[in-house]
Amino acid sequence: MNLGMENGNRSRVLKDLETLKENGFNCLRIMAASEGPLGEPYRMYPALMNAPGEYDENVFQGLDWFLDQLKNYDMTAIMTLSNFWHWSGGFAQYVHWVDDSRPIPYPETNGDAFDAYSARIYTDSSIKDTCQKYYLNHVKTVINRKNSVNGIVYKNDTTILAWELANEPQAAYVQNAHEVVFHWFDETAKFIKSLDENHLVTTGTEGKHGKDWFITMHKSDYIDFTSAHVWVENWGYYKSNDPSPENYQRAANFMLGFLQDTSDWSINILKKPILLGEFGMARDGWTEISKYDPKAPVTNRNKYFTEIANKILELEKKNASTGLMFWAFAGVARPDDEKPSWVGDPPHEVPGWYSVYDSDIETLRIFLDHSKQINNEEE
C-alpha cells in the first residue's frame, strides 16, 4: 500500500507485478494495516492508522490502487489485518494506545519482554476489551472500505482471496492460555464473517508452537484454512555462514518434517486446507560477498526452495496442501536504494536478508516450473 501511494513508486509496482505474473504467481500476501504514530522506531512509515480510527487517506488510496492493479494481472491478495510484531506497529501499538504507562519494550533492546507485552492484546484482562474494540473497528473499516479507484467495496472485491487476522500471532503463557487465545481467534474470525460472507478467513500463524497450539489457533468454525510459516535460520536450524552439507541438511530435514506435520494436523485433525504463507533463506554467507548483497550466490537457497516446492507438490497431489508463498519479493529494488527501499525485510532487519530480486532468474524459475506442474496436475 505504501508503494501504491500517489507519491510511492507505482512504476516499480507494475514492473514487479509483471515479473511475478511471468513467473507463475497468482496471489500476494500484503499488509492491510499499519499503526503509528510517527517517531516510533523499527517501523514502516507512513502508517495507515496514526491513532485509533484516524487514517491517512493517502495510504488507504495506495492500497486501493494496488488492489485495482492486481485485477489486471489476474492475481488475488491475502489481506493481513494486523501484526504480532512491531515493524508495522501491530498488537504492541494497540496495547500502548490503551495503556501508555510504559514504553513499548522493543525486542532489539528488551529481549523477550516484547512477546509478553504484545500478547497483552488478548491476555491482559484490564485492557484487552478496549484493544479488541480498536482492532475490530479497524477490521470493519477495511472490510467496508469503498475503493477510491474502482468503487468496489472491499468485502465485494473478488481480487481479495482472504482476510488474515494478523501476521504471526503467538502463543501465550498465562493461566488458561489456550482458552484465552482461542477466544480471541474465534471472536475475531466470527466478527469478520458477520461483516463479509464472501471471503475466506485465515490466521497468519506459523505453527512453530507445536500441535496443540496449532489446533487451538485454527479450530474455530470461522477459520476456513490454516496457516504455516517456516524459518530455519531464525529458529536455529540453519547457519547462513556455514557451507557444510550437514548444516544445509539439518535445515532441510526440519523443514520437510515441519511441512508434513502441519499438513497432517490441518488435514487429518482439523479437516481444513493449509497454505504455506512464509518461508525464506538467506543468500550464501560464506563467500567474500556479504549475504545481504544482491550479487551473493544463492546455492543453498535455490536448493532449499526446490525442496519446498517439491514437497508442496507432493502434498498437493494428495489434497494435503493448497500452495506456497515465499518471503519476500524485492523485484527491481535493491538494499542501497533511497530509504525506505521496501525490499521485503522489515525495518528492524538488515535489508536484503531474505529478498528475492528480479535478477534472481534461477530462483524465480523454481516457482514458474512449480506453477506449471500444478496447472498440469489440475488439468
Coordinates of C-alpha atoms in Angstrom, one line a residue:
M1 CA 0.0 0.0 0.0
N2 CA 2.9 2.4 0.6
L3 CA 4.4 1.8 -2.8
G4 CA 0.9 2.2 -4.3
M5 CA 0.6 5.7 -2.9
E6 CA 0.5 8.5 -5.4
N7 CA 3.9 9.6 -4.1
G8 CA 5.1 5.9 -3.7
N9 CA 6.6 4.1 -6.6
R10 CA 3.8 2.9 -8.9
S11 CA 6.0 2.3 -11.8
R12 CA 8.0 -0.2 -9.7
V13 CA 4.8 -1.9 -8.6
L14 CA 3.8 -2.5 -12.2
K15 CA 7.3 -3.9 -13.1
D16 CA 7.2 -6.2 -10.1
L17 CA 3.7 -7.4 -10.8
E18 CA 4.7 -8.2 -14.4
T19 CA 7.7 -10.2 -13.3
L20 CA 5.6 -12.1 -10.8
K21 CA 3.0 -12.9 -13.3
E22 CA 5.6 -14.1 -15.9
N23 CA 6.9 -16.5 -13.2
G24 CA 3.6 -18.1 -12.4
F25 CA 2.5 -16.3 -9.3
N26 CA -1.2 -15.7 -8.8
C27 CA -1.6 -14.5 -5.2
L28 CA 0.2 -12.0 -3.0
R29 CA 0.1 -11.6 0.8
I30 CA 0.0 -7.9 1.7
M31 CA -0.4 -5.7 4.7
A32 CA -3.9 -4.1 5.1
A33 CA -2.8 -2.4 8.3
S34 CA 0.0 -0.4 9.9
E35 CA -0.2 1.6 13.1
G36 CA 1.5 4.9 14.0
P37 CA 2.3 7.3 15.5
L38 CA 5.2 8.8 13.6
G39 CA 8.5 8.6 15.5
E40 CA 8.4 5.1 16.9
P41 CA 11.5 3.1 15.9
Y42 CA 11.7 0.0 13.6
R43 CA 8.5 0.7 11.7
M44 CA 7.2 1.2 8.2
Y45 CA 6.0 4.7 7.5
P46 CA 3.8 6.4 6.8
A47 CA 1.3 4.4 8.8
L48 CA -2.2 3.7 7.6
M49 CA -3.7 4.4 11.0
N50 CA -1.9 7.0 13.2
A51 CA -4.3 6.7 16.2
P52 CA -7.4 4.6 16.7
G53 CA -9.8 5.4 13.9
E54 CA -7.6 8.1 12.4
Y55 CA -6.4 7.1 8.9
D56 CA -4.0 8.6 6.4
E57 CA -6.2 8.7 3.3
N58 CA -3.2 8.8 1.1
V59 CA -2.0 5.4 2.3
F60 CA -5.5 4.0 2.0
Q61 CA -5.7 5.2 -1.5
G62 CA -2.3 3.4 -2.1
L63 CA -4.0 0.2 -1.0
D64 CA -7.0 0.9 -3.3
W65 CA -4.7 1.5 -6.3
F66 CA -2.7 -1.7 -5.6
L67 CA -5.8 -3.9 -5.4
D68 CA -7.1 -2.3 -8.6
Q69 CA -3.8 -3.2 -10.4
L70 CA -3.9 -6.9 -9.3
K71 CA -7.1 -7.4 -11.3
N72 CA -5.1 -6.6 -14.5
Y73 CA -2.7 -9.4 -13.7
D74 CA -5.4 -11.9 -12.7
M75 CA -3.9 -12.0 -9.2
T76 CA -5.6 -12.1 -5.8
A77 CA -4.5 -10.8 -2.4
I78 CA -4.4 -12.2 1.2
M79 CA -5.1 -9.1 3.3
T80 CA -3.2 -9.1 6.7
L81 CA -5.2 -7.0 9.2
S82 CA -2.6 -6.6 12.0
N83 CA 0.8 -7.9 13.2
F84 CA 2.1 -9.5 16.4
W85 CA 5.5 -7.9 15.6
H86 CA 6.4 -4.3 15.8
W87 CA 7.6 -3.5 12.3
S88 CA 4.1 -2.2 11.3
G89 CA 3.0 -1.1 14.8
G90 CA 0.8 -4.0 15.3
F91 CA -0.5 -5.5 18.6
A92 CA 2.0 -3.7 20.7
Q93 CA 0.8 -0.3 19.4
Y94 CA -2.8 -1.3 20.3
V95 CA -1.6 -2.2 23.7
H96 CA 0.2 1.1 24.1
W97 CA -2.8 3.1 22.9
V98 CA -4.8 1.7 25.7
D99 CA -2.0 1.6 28.4
D100 CA 0.7 4.2 27.9
S101 CA 2.1 3.8 31.4
R102 CA 5.4 2.5 30.0
P103 CA 7.1 2.5 26.6
I104 CA 6.9 -0.4 24.2
P105 CA 9.7 -2.8 25.1
Y106 CA 11.1 -3.3 21.6
P107 CA 12.9 -6.7 21.1
E108 CA 16.0 -5.0 19.8
T109 CA 16.7 -3.6 23.3
N110 CA 14.4 -5.6 25.7
G111 CA 14.8 -9.2 24.6
D112 CA 11.9 -11.5 25.4
A113 CA 9.8 -8.8 27.2
F114 CA 8.3 -7.7 23.9
D115 CA 6.4 -11.0 23.3
A116 CA 4.5 -10.8 26.6
Y117 CA 3.8 -7.1 26.0
S118 CA 2.4 -7.7 22.5
A119 CA 0.3 -10.7 23.7
R120 CA -1.5 -8.4 26.2
I121 CA -3.9 -7.7 23.4
Y122 CA -5.6 -11.0 24.2
T123 CA -4.1 -11.9 27.7
D124 CA -4.5 -8.7 29.8
S125 CA -8.0 -8.5 31.2
S126 CA -7.5 -4.9 32.2
I127 CA -7.0 -3.7 28.6
K128 CA -7.9 -6.5 26.1
D129 CA -11.6 -5.4 25.6
T130 CA -10.6 -1.9 24.6
C131 CA -7.7 -3.2 22.5
Q132 CA -10.1 -5.5 20.7
K133 CA -12.6 -2.7 20.2
Y134 CA -9.9 -0.6 18.5
Y135 CA -8.7 -3.6 16.4
L136 CA -12.2 -4.7 15.3
N137 CA -13.1 -1.1 14.4
H138 CA -10.1 -1.2 12.0
V139 CA -11.2 -4.6 10.6
K140 CA -14.6 -3.2 10.0
T141 CA -13.2 -0.1 8.3
V142 CA -11.1 -2.1 5.9
I143 CA -13.8 -4.6 5.1
N144 CA -16.3 -1.9 4.4
R145 CA -13.8 0.3 2.5
K146 CA -15.0 1.6 -0.9
N147 CA -12.1 1.5 -3.3
S148 CA -11.4 5.1 -4.4
V149 CA -10.2 3.9 -7.8
N150 CA -12.9 1.5 -9.0
G151 CA -15.7 2.0 -6.5
I152 CA -15.8 -1.7 -5.3
V153 CA -16.3 -2.2 -1.6
Y154 CA -13.6 -4.5 -0.3
K155 CA -16.0 -7.1 1.0
N156 CA -17.3 -7.4 -2.5
D157 CA -14.0 -7.4 -4.3
T158 CA -13.1 -10.7 -5.9
T159 CA -9.4 -9.6 -6.0
I160 CA -9.3 -10.3 -2.3
L161 CA -8.8 -14.0 -1.6
A162 CA -8.8 -14.0 2.2
W163 CA -8.6 -11.9 5.3
E164 CA -5.8 -12.8 7.7
L165 CA -6.3 -12.0 11.3
A166 CA -2.7 -10.9 11.8
N167 CA 0.9 -11.7 10.9
E168 CA 2.2 -14.4 13.2
P169 CA 0.1 -14.2 16.3
Q170 CA 1.9 -16.0 19.0
A171 CA 1.1 -18.5 21.8
A172 CA 0.6 -17.0 25.3
Y173 CA 2.0 -18.2 28.6
V174 CA -0.7 -17.2 31.1
Q175 CA -3.3 -19.1 33.1
N176 CA -5.8 -20.9 30.8
A177 CA -3.7 -19.8 27.9
H178 CA -5.3 -22.0 25.2
E179 CA -8.8 -20.8 26.2
V180 CA -7.7 -17.2 26.2
V181 CA -6.0 -17.3 22.8
F182 CA -8.8 -19.4 21.2
H183 CA -11.4 -16.8 22.3
W184 CA -9.5 -14.1 20.5
F185 CA -9.1 -16.1 17.3
D186 CA -12.8 -17.2 17.4
E187 CA -14.3 -13.9 18.3
T188 CA -12.2 -12.1 15.6
A189 CA -13.0 -14.6 12.8
K190 CA -16.6 -14.6 13.7
F191 CA -16.7 -10.8 13.5
I192 CA -15.2 -10.8 10.1
K193 CA -17.7 -13.4 8.8
S194 CA -20.5 -11.3 10.3
L195 CA -19.4 -8.4 8.0
D196 CA -18.3 -10.4 5.0
E197 CA -19.6 -13.8 3.9
N198 CA -17.8 -13.6 0.6
H199 CA -14.2 -14.2 1.6
L200 CA -12.1 -16.8 3.3
V201 CA -10.6 -16.2 6.7
T202 CA -7.2 -17.5 7.9
T203 CA -4.9 -16.8 10.9
G204 CA -1.4 -15.9 9.8
T205 CA 0.2 -18.2 12.3
E206 CA 3.5 -20.0 12.0
G207 CA 2.8 -23.4 13.5
K208 CA 6.1 -23.3 15.4
H209 CA 4.5 -23.8 18.8
G210 CA 3.5 -27.4 18.1
K211 CA 0.4 -29.5 17.5
D212 CA -1.8 -28.3 20.5
W213 CA -1.3 -24.6 19.7
F214 CA -1.8 -25.2 16.0
I215 CA -5.1 -26.7 16.7
T216 CA -6.1 -24.0 19.2
M217 CA -5.4 -21.3 16.7
H218 CA -7.3 -22.9 13.9
K219 CA -10.2 -24.9 15.3
S220 CA -12.7 -22.0 15.2
D221 CA -15.5 -22.8 12.8
Y222 CA -15.0 -19.3 11.3
I223 CA -11.4 -20.1 10.2
D224 CA -11.5 -21.5 6.7
F225 CA -7.9 -22.6 6.1
T226 CA -4.8 -22.9 8.2
S227 CA -1.5 -21.1 8.0
A228 CA 2.1 -22.2 8.4
H229 CA 5.4 -20.3 8.2
V230 CA 8.8 -22.0 8.3
W231 CA 12.0 -20.1 9.2
V232 CA 15.0 -22.3 9.6
E233 CA 17.6 -19.7 10.3
N234 CA 15.5 -17.6 12.7
W235 CA 14.6 -20.7 14.6
G236 CA 18.1 -22.0 14.9
Y237 CA 18.1 -24.9 12.4
Y238 CA 20.4 -23.2 9.8
K239 CA 23.5 -21.0 9.8
S240 CA 23.8 -19.0 6.6
N241 CA 27.6 -18.6 7.0
D242 CA 28.2 -22.4 7.2
P243 CA 28.8 -24.1 3.8
S244 CA 28.8 -27.7 5.2
P245 CA 26.4 -30.2 3.8
E246 CA 25.4 -31.1 7.4
N247 CA 24.3 -27.5 8.0
Y248 CA 22.0 -27.5 5.0
Q249 CA 20.7 -31.0 5.6
R250 CA 19.7 -30.1 9.2
A251 CA 17.6 -27.2 7.8
A252 CA 16.1 -29.3 5.0
N253 CA 15.2 -32.2 7.3
F254 CA 13.5 -29.8 9.8
M255 CA 11.6 -28.1 7.0
L256 CA 10.3 -31.3 5.5
G257 CA 9.2 -32.7 8.8
F258 CA 7.5 -29.4 9.7
L259 CA 5.6 -29.2 6.4
Q260 CA 4.4 -32.8 6.9
D261 CA 3.4 -32.3 10.5
T262 CA 1.4 -29.1 9.9
S263 CA -0.3 -30.7 6.9
D264 CA -1.2 -33.7 8.9
W265 CA -2.6 -31.6 11.8
S266 CA -4.6 -29.5 9.3
I267 CA -6.0 -32.2 7.0
N268 CA -6.4 -35.1 9.4
I269 CA -7.4 -33.4 12.6
L270 CA -8.9 -30.0 11.6
K271 CA -10.2 -31.1 8.2
K272 CA -9.1 -27.8 6.7
P273 CA -6.8 -26.8 3.8
I274 CA -3.4 -25.4 4.6
L275 CA -1.3 -22.7 3.0
L276 CA 2.4 -22.3 3.5
G277 CA 2.4 -18.5 3.9
E278 CA 6.0 -17.7 4.5
F279 CA 9.5 -19.3 4.0
G280 CA 12.8 -17.9 3.1
M281 CA 16.6 -18.5 3.2
A282 CA 19.5 -16.1 3.1
R283 CA 21.9 -15.9 0.3
D284 CA 25.2 -17.9 0.8
G285 CA 27.1 -16.2 3.6
W286 CA 30.4 -18.0 3.3
T287 CA 31.8 -16.2 0.3
E288 CA 33.7 -12.9 0.1
I289 CA 30.4 -11.2 -0.8
S290 CA 28.0 -10.3 2.1
K291 CA 24.9 -12.4 2.2
Y292 CA 23.0 -9.1 2.2
D293 CA 24.4 -8.2 -1.2
P294 CA 22.2 -9.0 -4.2
K295 CA 25.3 -10.3 -6.0
A296 CA 25.9 -13.0 -3.4
P297 CA 25.3 -16.6 -4.6
V298 CA 22.1 -18.5 -3.8
T299 CA 23.3 -22.1 -3.9
N300 CA 21.6 -23.2 -0.8
R301 CA 18.5 -21.0 -1.2
N302 CA 17.7 -22.5 -4.6
K303 CA 18.2 -26.0 -3.4
Y304 CA 16.0 -25.3 -0.4
F305 CA 13.3 -23.6 -2.4
T306 CA 13.3 -26.5 -4.8
E307 CA 12.8 -29.0 -2.0
I308 CA 10.0 -26.9 -0.6
A309 CA 8.3 -26.7 -4.0
N310 CA 8.6 -30.5 -4.5
K311 CA 7.3 -31.2 -1.0
I312 CA 4.3 -28.9 -1.5
L313 CA 3.6 -30.5 -4.9
E314 CA 3.7 -34.0 -3.3
L315 CA 1.2 -32.8 -0.7
E316 CA -1.0 -31.1 -3.2
K317 CA -1.3 -34.3 -5.2
K318 CA -2.8 -35.8 -2.0
N319 CA -5.0 -32.7 -1.5
A320 CA -2.9 -32.0 1.6
S321 CA -1.7 -28.5 0.7
T322 CA -3.0 -25.6 -1.2
G323 CA 0.1 -23.6 -2.1
L324 CA 3.2 -21.8 -1.1
M325 CA 4.4 -18.2 -0.7
F326 CA 8.0 -17.1 -0.2
W327 CA 9.1 -14.1 1.8
A328 CA 9.8 -11.7 0.2
F329 CA 9.8 -10.2 -3.3
A330 CA 12.0 -7.1 -3.7
G331 CA 11.7 -7.0 -7.5
V332 CA 13.6 -4.2 -9.1
A333 CA 14.5 -2.6 -5.7
R334 CA 17.9 -3.0 -4.1
P335 CA 19.0 -2.5 -0.4
D336 CA 21.1 0.6 -1.3
D337 CA 18.2 2.4 -2.9
E338 CA 16.9 5.5 -1.3
K339 CA 15.2 4.7 2.0
P340 CA 12.7 3.2 2.5
S341 CA 13.9 0.7 -0.1
W342 CA 11.0 -1.7 0.5
V343 CA 13.0 -4.9 -0.3
G344 CA 10.8 -7.1 1.9
D345 CA 12.9 -7.2 5.0
P346 CA 11.2 -5.3 7.9
P347 CA 12.7 -2.0 9.1
H348 CA 14.5 -3.6 12.1
E349 CA 16.3 -6.2 10.0
V350 CA 19.3 -5.8 7.6
P351 CA 17.9 -5.1 4.1
G352 CA 18.5 -7.9 1.7
W353 CA 18.4 -10.8 4.2
Y354 CA 15.6 -12.6 2.6
S355 CA 15.0 -10.5 -0.5
V356 CA 14.4 -12.2 -3.9
Y357 CA 15.1 -9.8 -6.8
D358 CA 14.0 -9.6 -10.4
S359 CA 17.6 -10.6 -11.3
D360 CA 17.3 -13.9 -9.4
I361 CA 16.2 -15.7 -12.5
E362 CA 17.0 -19.3 -11.4
T363 CA 15.1 -18.7 -8.1
L364 CA 12.0 -17.4 -9.9
R365 CA 12.2 -20.3 -12.4
I366 CA 11.7 -22.7 -9.5
F367 CA 8.2 -21.2 -9.0
L368 CA 7.5 -21.0 -12.7
D369 CA 8.2 -24.7 -13.0
H370 CA 6.2 -25.4 -9.9
S371 CA 3.2 -23.4 -11.2
K372 CA 3.3 -25.4 -14.5
Q373 CA 3.3 -28.6 -12.6
I374 CA 0.3 -27.6 -10.5
N375 CA -1.6 -26.4 -13.6
N376 CA -0.9 -29.7 -15.4
E377 CA -1.9 -31.6 -12.4
E378 CA -5.3 -29.7 -12.3
E379 CA -5.9 -30.3 -16.0

